């Protein structure tokens, strides 16, 4: 169902912040659009804060009862009268949803409940991502940027990458930006500063309890900060709190995080399309072997934007404490990858 024909002015000939010409419109596909993350995410995508002054065509991909709910969401988007919002399409058809897509948010998947680990979702969710990856390879724009949010996000992204023929591995990412933002929030609260003054936070590994939020390179107003944070706080409070924050939110809120997840997805995609070259953020992407992480495993690394693509920050010296933690989370990713391999999903 298409509920809105393009309405906004012809934006052809506009330039992006760096003076390069860009397309007048951007096609954005969101699976799970009727879910709780979708309900926060879509309103941010429609404002222009992610893609700049381009008309945004939204493809809301849902299944089952979600389709009708997504039609209601589309009606509300129309009612919000966003000047940059173009066509809104609600569909169950992957080819219709991903056709010529420049940005894809793969959110649609079951969230975990109290007491579950994200890897427990592999059985329910793993099967979703092969067909989606295949359809993306077949019909999306060759320069598509894909962000997997549905859990377990890293391994689901590895499944997408295995099926998205013709799409470079670097174009498929999984979200650890929420973990990165959580880590910034915890340190800012501890030191009494603002998150904007903090730079070079790193989250290594899996979006799971084994992840390693790492402050070794962190700076506050450009000055190293690791020695202002005592080791006991780091190992006993900070690392486990960030790594288990998802479960804490489920415990306290009763449902899995949604607005903060949507906000982090916005940060990830905004930086990818329009970010400041050279700034560090945490991105999970297929490893190229950096830091000893086996190739193909979708692992979170410190990344910076170079010519509009994420590049893993190279040359960091890794101490024993870091090495141990990175190896632990990478081992878990390898196990998850082996599981989906055994199931024939990759
Ligand atoms: P939700 O249950 O509110 O919504 C999920 C939506 O996806 C539903 O509307 C459902 O109909 C739809 N859906 C299911 N299968 C689909 C498919 N094959 N194609 C299209 N749509 C489909 O869940 P939510 O709270 O929005 O969370 C979605 C996912 O995101 C969960 O797996 C959750 O664990 C994950 N998540 C990840 C992060 C992260 O940091 N990576 C953060 C928060 C949540
Ligand atoms: C989160 O980190 O909040 C999400 O991955 C949801 C979850 O299951 O923890």
XYZ file of N, CA and C in Angstrom, residues 41-52 54 56 58 77 80-86:
69
model
N 11.702 5.478 15.731
C 12.671 5.702 14.666
C 12.083 6.495 13.492
N 10.888 6.129 13.081
C 10.321 6.730 11.859
C 10.166 8.235 11.978
N 9.811 8.698 13.162
C 9.612 10.151 13.323
C 10.924 10.922 13.222
N 12.012 10.266 13.596
C 13.320 10.917 13.474
C 13.798 10.892 12.020
N 13.505 9.805 11.314
C 13.959 9.695 9.919
C 13.237 10.701 9.031
N 12.026 11.025 9.395
C 11.208 11.902 8.545
C 11.588 13.379 8.682
N 12.389 13.716 9.679
C 12.662 15.136 9.927
C 13.786 15.716 9.076
N 14.636 14.841 8.533
C 15.795 15.350 7.797
C 17.067 15.328 8.622
N 16.968 14.944 9.904
C 18.182 15.001 10.740
C 19.211 13.943 10.352
N 18.763 12.876 9.665
C 19.701 11.819 9.275
C 20.248 12.050 7.876
N 19.371 12.439 6.944
C 19.759 12.469 5.533
C 19.899 13.883 4.981
N 19.820 14.868 5.818
C 19.954 16.248 5.341
C 18.702 16.690 4.595
N 17.071 16.233 2.063
C 16.620 15.391 0.954
C 15.225 14.877 1.245
N 12.646 12.200 1.847
C 12.808 10.854 2.398
C 11.591 10.002 2.024
N 9.822 6.560 2.594
C 9.887 5.510 3.619
C 9.180 4.245 3.163
N 2.212 9.228 10.265
C 3.334 9.975 9.660
C 2.800 11.056 8.730
N 1.610 14.003 10.437
C 2.630 14.840 11.082
C 3.170 15.925 10.160
N 2.781 15.875 8.890
C 3.098 16.929 7.908
C 4.580 17.322 7.911
N 5.452 16.323 7.759
C 6.891 16.620 7.666
C 7.201 17.166 6.274
N 7.813 18.325 6.167
C 8.077 18.901 4.852
C 8.952 18.030 3.958
N 9.849 17.241 4.545
C 10.765 16.447 3.720
C 10.261 15.034 3.445
N 9.105 14.699 3.982
C 8.620 13.335 3.815
C 7.990 13.143 2.444
N 8.507 12.151 1.695
C 7.969 11.852 0.367
C 6.957 10.730 0.435
